[in-house]
Amino acid sequence: DKGGEAQTAVIDVAGIIAPGQPASADNIIEALKDASADKKVKGIILRMNSPGGSPVQSDDVFEAIRKLKKEKPELPIVSVVADLCASGCYYVASATDKIFVNNASVIGSIGVIMGGFGFVEAMKTLGIERRVMTAGEHKALMDPFAPIDPVGRAHMQSVLGAVHQQFINAVKTGRGDRLKETPEMFSGLFWTGEEAVEMGLADLVVPAAELMPTAIAFARRIAANAPLAVSHAMKAAKGGDLAIEAELFGRTCATQDM
């Protein structure tokens, strides 16, 4: 600690949010814990660029952020969106204090999807017989080699609907009265950064070059106008990087190693 300058932690959420990936819940949550435990850290920025991923992983991070905000309400946590913050990535971002976007960022996709293929007609054409044994009436309900079961379809739609409602509830909890709800908001559609701000899904459109400085300035202002230094040496476990990066208000930088 050279001079005891306050810092802003920057945590990358890039790529698929899934177990074993750089943007896994384990990596992100550990990075959040490391940052919040550092007394020099006065703000956390999540640098978002992800199409989403596992709803379980996304919810784990969402709840971790909510818990951290309850434990340290004075610690600002801000999302900065690069190109994409969709689906599970937006799930995570909705837990943060502010979401800063570029005009061309893609935001939203609040929905749940489960895909697959059916090969029934192809098997008929090729003269292939499917042989499968199960214990449990609907154990093979997703079998791509059998006609779709209407009861199984209804059940899976119910499961997807329940997960979707959990997603919707999380966004409403995180964004609160900033949301300007429309029938399309939770339909799975996505929007530009500018449209997202108008809908209350994001807070501010900022030119790409100003995204990080704006987020840092916000965190600095919340944290009693603490001066910010730049540091590049903290690494999270399991392959996830936790870069401690910041910029002094006024566009001048100081750099230090930890």
GROMACS .gro file of C-alpha atoms in nm:
model
  258
    1ASP     CA    1   0.000   0.000   0.000
    2LYS     CA    2   0.185   0.306  -0.125
    3GLY     CA    3   0.021   0.600   0.039
    4GLY     CA    4  -0.301   0.416   0.126
    5GLU     CA    5  -0.490   0.532  -0.183
    6ALA     CA    6  -0.844   0.398  -0.222
    7GLN     CA    7  -0.904   0.169  -0.516
    8THR     CA    8  -1.185   0.047  -0.738
    9ALA     CA    9  -1.191  -0.326  -0.816
   10VAL     CA   10  -1.277  -0.429  -1.171
   11ILE     CA   11  -1.413  -0.782  -1.219
   12ASP     CA   12  -1.456  -0.915  -1.572
   13VAL     CA   13  -1.775  -1.109  -1.652
   14ALA     CA   14  -1.692  -1.220  -2.005
   15GLY     CA   15  -1.816  -1.519  -2.203
   16ILE     CA   16  -2.060  -1.789  -2.099
   17ILE     CA   17  -2.163  -1.790  -1.733
   18ALA     CA   18  -2.125  -2.158  -1.653
   19PRO     CA   19  -1.933  -2.399  -1.429
   20GLY     CA   20  -1.571  -2.442  -1.533
   21GLN     CA   21  -1.569  -2.120  -1.735
   22PRO     CA   22  -1.376  -1.798  -1.651
   23ALA     CA   23  -1.715  -1.636  -1.577
   24SER     CA   24  -1.833  -1.913  -1.346
   25ALA     CA   25  -2.024  -1.823  -1.030
   26ASP     CA   26  -1.733  -1.955  -0.820
   27ASN     CA   27  -1.483  -1.721  -0.987
   28ILE     CA   28  -1.707  -1.414  -0.981
   29ILE     CA   29  -1.818  -1.464  -0.621
   30GLU     CA   30  -1.462  -1.526  -0.501
   31ALA     CA   31  -1.352  -1.210  -0.680
   32LEU     CA   32  -1.634  -1.017  -0.510
   33LYS     CA   33  -1.527  -1.151  -0.171
   34ASP     CA   34  -1.161  -1.066  -0.234
   35ALA     CA   35  -1.248  -0.713  -0.341
   36SER     CA   36  -1.489  -0.646  -0.056
   37ALA     CA   37  -1.239  -0.776   0.200
   38ASP     CA   38  -0.970  -0.533   0.081
   39LYS     CA   39  -0.993  -0.221   0.295
   40LYS     CA   40  -0.848  -0.010   0.013
   41VAL     CA   41  -1.131  -0.105  -0.224
   42LYS     CA   42  -1.406   0.157  -0.211
   43GLY     CA   43  -1.607   0.041  -0.512
   44ILE     CA   44  -1.653  -0.260  -0.742
   45ILE     CA   45  -1.714  -0.252  -1.116
   46LEU     CA   46  -1.842  -0.557  -1.306
   47ARG     CA   47  -1.718  -0.527  -1.664
   48MET     CA   48  -1.991  -0.714  -1.852
   49ASN     CA   49  -1.962  -0.876  -2.195
   50SER     CA   50  -2.160  -1.199  -2.195
   51PRO     CA   51  -2.457  -1.363  -2.371
   52GLY     CA   52  -2.561  -1.522  -2.042
   53GLY     CA   53  -2.554  -1.888  -1.946
   54SER     CA   54  -2.671  -2.102  -1.658
   55PRO     CA   55  -2.969  -1.958  -1.466
   56VAL     CA   56  -2.841  -2.129  -1.151
   57GLN     CA   57  -2.495  -1.972  -1.183
   58SER     CA   58  -2.647  -1.632  -1.262
   59ASP     CA   59  -2.878  -1.650  -0.962
   60ASP     CA   60  -2.587  -1.748  -0.736
   61VAL     CA   61  -2.399  -1.433  -0.838
   62PHE     CA   62  -2.714  -1.220  -0.812
   63GLU     CA   63  -2.771  -1.338  -0.455
   64ALA     CA   64  -2.403  -1.291  -0.366
   65ILE     CA   65  -2.419  -0.929  -0.480
   66ARG     CA   66  -2.741  -0.872  -0.287
   67LYS     CA   67  -2.584  -1.023   0.025
   68LEU     CA   68  -2.274  -0.808  -0.014
   69LYS     CA   69  -2.489  -0.495  -0.052
   70LYS     CA   70  -2.668  -0.580   0.275
   71GLU     CA   71  -2.339  -0.635   0.456
   72LYS     CA   72  -2.170  -0.327   0.308
   73PRO     CA   73  -2.438  -0.086   0.185
   74GLU     CA   74  -2.178   0.189   0.153
   75LEU     CA   75  -1.979  -0.012  -0.106
   76PRO     CA   76  -2.096   0.082  -0.460
   77ILE     CA   77  -2.119  -0.201  -0.712
   78VAL     CA   78  -2.161  -0.090  -1.074
   79SER     CA   79  -2.205  -0.276  -1.403
   80VAL     CA   80  -2.030  -0.147  -1.715
   81VAL     CA   81  -2.156  -0.309  -2.037
   82ALA     CA   82  -1.933  -0.343  -2.342
   83ASP     CA   83  -2.100  -0.513  -2.641
   84LEU     CA   84  -2.343  -0.753  -2.479
   85CYS     CA   85  -2.527  -0.803  -2.151
   86ALA     CA   86  -2.801  -1.055  -2.226
   87SER     CA   87  -3.000  -1.320  -2.044
   88GLY     CA   88  -2.803  -1.451  -1.742
   89CYS     CA   89  -2.553  -1.166  -1.773
   90TYR     CA   90  -2.836  -0.916  -1.731
   91TYR     CA   91  -2.967  -1.129  -1.441
   92VAL     CA   92  -2.635  -1.057  -1.266
   93ALA     CA   93  -2.619  -0.690  -1.367
   94SER     CA   94  -2.968  -0.621  -1.231
   95ALA     CA   95  -2.836  -0.674  -0.878
   96THR     CA   96  -2.586  -0.387  -0.905
   97ASP     CA   97  -2.642  -0.024  -0.807
   98LYS     CA   98  -2.607   0.116  -1.159
   99ILE     CA   99  -2.580  -0.018  -1.513
  100PHE     CA  100  -2.379   0.197  -1.756
  101VAL     CA  101  -2.404   0.111  -2.127
  102ASN     CA  102  -2.285   0.222  -2.467
  103ASN     CA  103  -2.545   0.336  -2.717
  104ALA     CA  104  -2.477   0.024  -2.927
  105SER     CA  105  -2.464  -0.224  -2.638
  106VAL     CA  106  -2.717  -0.507  -2.659
  107ILE     CA  107  -2.920  -0.541  -2.339
  108GLY     CA  108  -3.200  -0.768  -2.216
  109SER     CA  109  -3.314  -1.110  -2.340
  110ILE     CA  110  -3.503  -1.173  -2.018
  111GLY     CA  111  -3.623  -1.522  -2.094
  112VAL     CA  112  -3.538  -1.892  -2.069
  113ILE     CA  113  -3.466  -2.133  -2.353
  114MET     CA  114  -3.426  -2.509  -2.388
  115GLY     CA  115  -3.351  -2.643  -2.734
  116GLY     CA  116  -3.317  -2.975  -2.909
  117PHE     CA  117  -3.380  -3.167  -3.231
  118GLY     CA  118  -3.626  -3.435  -3.341
  119PHE     CA  119  -3.520  -3.721  -3.570
  120VAL     CA  120  -3.846  -3.917  -3.589
  121GLU     CA  121  -3.913  -3.864  -3.961
  122ALA     CA  122  -3.547  -3.917  -4.052
  123MET     CA  123  -3.551  -4.251  -3.870
  124LYS     CA  124  -3.861  -4.355  -4.060
  125THR     CA  125  -3.698  -4.266  -4.390
  126LEU     CA  126  -3.384  -4.461  -4.302
  127GLY     CA  127  -3.576  -4.757  -4.160
  128ILE     CA  128  -3.423  -4.724  -3.815
  129GLU     CA  129  -3.607  -4.863  -3.514
  130ARG     CA  130  -3.562  -4.693  -3.177
  131ARG     CA  131  -3.531  -4.929  -2.878
  132VAL     CA  132  -3.533  -4.774  -2.532
  133MET     CA  133  -3.643  -4.897  -2.188
  134THR     CA  134  -3.731  -4.675  -1.894
  135ALA     CA  135  -3.859  -4.697  -1.540
  136GLY     CA  136  -4.080  -4.394  -1.489
  137GLU     CA  137  -4.354  -4.295  -1.732
  138HIS     CA  138  -4.189  -3.973  -1.851
  139LYS     CA  139  -3.822  -4.061  -1.806
  140ALA     CA  140  -3.761  -4.030  -2.182
  141LEU     CA  141  -3.973  -3.721  -2.234
  142MET     CA  142  -3.688  -3.535  -2.410
  143ASP     CA  143  -3.592  -3.832  -2.632
  144PRO     CA  144  -3.515  -3.681  -2.977
  145PHE     CA  145  -3.582  -4.016  -3.144
  146ALA     CA  146  -3.945  -4.040  -3.027
  147PRO     CA  147  -4.250  -3.823  -3.102
  148ILE     CA  148  -4.287  -3.545  -2.849
  149ASP     CA  149  -4.510  -3.630  -2.556
  150PRO     CA  150  -4.780  -3.362  -2.502
  151VAL     CA  151  -4.774  -3.423  -2.127
  152GLY     CA  152  -4.395  -3.399  -2.124
  153ARG     CA  153  -4.407  -3.082  -2.332
  154ALA     CA  154  -4.653  -2.921  -2.089
  155HIS     CA  155  -4.435  -3.020  -1.796
  156MET     CA  156  -4.118  -2.878  -1.948
  157GLN     CA  157  -4.300  -2.557  -2.038
  158SER     CA  158  -4.409  -2.531  -1.675
  159VAL     CA  159  -4.050  -2.573  -1.557
  160LEU     CA  160  -3.926  -2.310  -1.802
  161GLY     CA  161  -4.205  -2.078  -1.690
  162ALA     CA  162  -4.105  -2.115  -1.326
  163VAL     CA  163  -3.740  -2.034  -1.401
  164HIS     CA  164  -3.852  -1.740  -1.616
  165GLN     CA  165  -4.062  -1.603  -1.331
  166GLN     CA  166  -3.761  -1.630  -1.099
  167PHE     CA  167  -3.562  -1.425  -1.352
  168ILE     CA  168  -3.840  -1.165  -1.375
  169ASN     CA  169  -3.866  -1.139  -0.996
  170ALA     CA  170  -3.490  -1.088  -0.969
  171VAL     CA  171  -3.492  -0.806  -1.226
  172LYS     CA  172  -3.785  -0.638  -1.053
  173THR     CA  173  -3.611  -0.669  -0.716
  174GLY     CA  174  -3.284  -0.532  -0.847
  175ARG     CA  175  -3.416  -0.250  -1.065
  176GLY     CA  176  -3.719  -0.156  -0.856
  177ASP     CA  177  -3.921   0.145  -0.963
  178ARG     CA  178  -3.667   0.237  -1.232
  179LEU     CA  179  -3.835  -0.017  -1.460
  180LYS     CA  180  -4.091   0.115  -1.707
  181GLU     CA  181  -4.261  -0.216  -1.772
  182THR     CA  182  -4.404  -0.304  -2.113
  183PRO     CA  183  -4.557  -0.632  -2.239
  184GLU     CA  184  -4.233  -0.699  -2.429
  185MET     CA  185  -3.990  -0.633  -2.143
  186PHE     CA  186  -3.985  -0.993  -2.018
  187SER     CA  187  -4.052  -1.160  -2.353
  188GLY     CA  188  -3.692  -1.248  -2.435
  189LEU     CA  189  -3.642  -0.951  -2.667
  190PHE     CA  190  -3.327  -0.737  -2.640
  191TRP     CA  191  -3.259  -0.370  -2.704
  192THR     CA  192  -2.985  -0.118  -2.768
  193GLY     CA  193  -2.826   0.059  -2.474
  194GLU     CA  194  -3.021   0.376  -2.547
  195GLU     CA  195  -3.352   0.187  -2.557
  196ALA     CA  196  -3.260   0.002  -2.237
  197VAL     CA  197  -3.211   0.332  -2.054
  198GLU     CA  198  -3.549   0.456  -2.174
  199MET     CA  199  -3.709   0.135  -2.042
  200GLY     CA  200  -3.530   0.153  -1.708
  201LEU     CA  201  -3.324  -0.160  -1.776
  202ALA     CA  202  -3.007   0.052  -1.761
  203ASP     CA  203  -2.917   0.388  -1.610
  204LEU     CA  204  -2.692   0.586  -1.840
  205VAL     CA  205  -2.564   0.585  -2.199
  206VAL     CA  206  -2.195   0.672  -2.211
  207PRO     CA  207  -1.953   0.680  -2.508
  208ALA     CA  208  -1.736   0.368  -2.517
  209ALA     CA  209  -1.418   0.552  -2.418
  210GLU     CA  210  -1.594   0.705  -2.117
  211LEU     CA  211  -1.766   0.395  -1.979
  212MET     CA  212  -1.500   0.296  -1.728
  213PRO     CA  213  -1.408   0.651  -1.616
  214THR     CA  214  -1.779   0.729  -1.565
  215ALA     CA  215  -1.834   0.416  -1.356
  216ILE     CA  216  -1.520   0.489  -1.154
  217ALA     CA  217  -1.628   0.849  -1.098
  218PHE     CA  218  -1.965   0.726  -0.974
  219ALA     CA  219  -1.801   0.483  -0.729
  220ARG     CA  220  -1.562   0.758  -0.618
  221ARG     CA  221  -1.844   0.998  -0.554
  222ILE     CA  222  -2.037   0.742  -0.349
  223ALA     CA  223  -1.725   0.651  -0.154
  224ALA     CA  224  -1.680   0.998  -0.006
  225ASN     CA  225  -1.480   1.131  -0.299
  226ALA     CA  226  -1.188   0.897  -0.230
  227PRO     CA  227  -0.889   0.931  -0.466
  228LEU     CA  228  -0.846   0.627  -0.690
  229ALA     CA  229  -0.527   0.446  -0.793
  230VAL     CA  230  -0.463   0.183  -1.058
  231SER     CA  231  -0.339  -0.159  -0.963
  232HIS     CA  232  -0.292  -0.479  -1.172
  233ALA     CA  233  -0.194  -0.773  -0.962
  234MET     CA  234  -0.483  -0.947  -0.787
  235LYS     CA  235  -0.585  -1.277  -0.944
  236ALA     CA  236  -0.888  -1.483  -0.847
  237ALA     CA  237  -0.865  -1.859  -0.803
  238LYS     CA  238  -0.967  -2.116  -1.065
  239GLY     CA  239  -0.859  -1.912  -1.364
  240GLY     CA  240  -1.071  -1.604  -1.305
  241ASP     CA  241  -0.886  -1.276  -1.312
  242LEU     CA  242  -0.960  -1.003  -1.062
  243ALA     CA  243  -0.788  -0.691  -1.192
  244ILE     CA  244  -0.779  -0.397  -0.956
  245GLU     CA  245  -0.793  -0.106  -1.198
  246ALA     CA  246  -0.897   0.252  -1.151
  247GLU     CA  247  -0.834   0.599  -1.276
  248LEU     CA  248  -0.795   0.920  -1.083
  249PHE     CA  249  -1.083   1.155  -1.131
  250GLY     CA  250  -0.975   1.410  -1.389
  251ARG     CA  251  -0.825   1.150  -1.625
  252THR     CA  252  -0.483   1.124  -1.455
  253CYS     CA  253  -0.360   0.784  -1.344
  254ALA     CA  254  -0.136   0.641  -1.076
  255THR     CA  255  -0.025   0.279  -1.093
  256GLN     CA  256   0.080   0.042  -0.819
  257ASP     CA  257   0.140  -0.329  -0.769
  258MET     CA  258   0.000  -0.530  -0.482
   0.00000   0.00000   0.00000
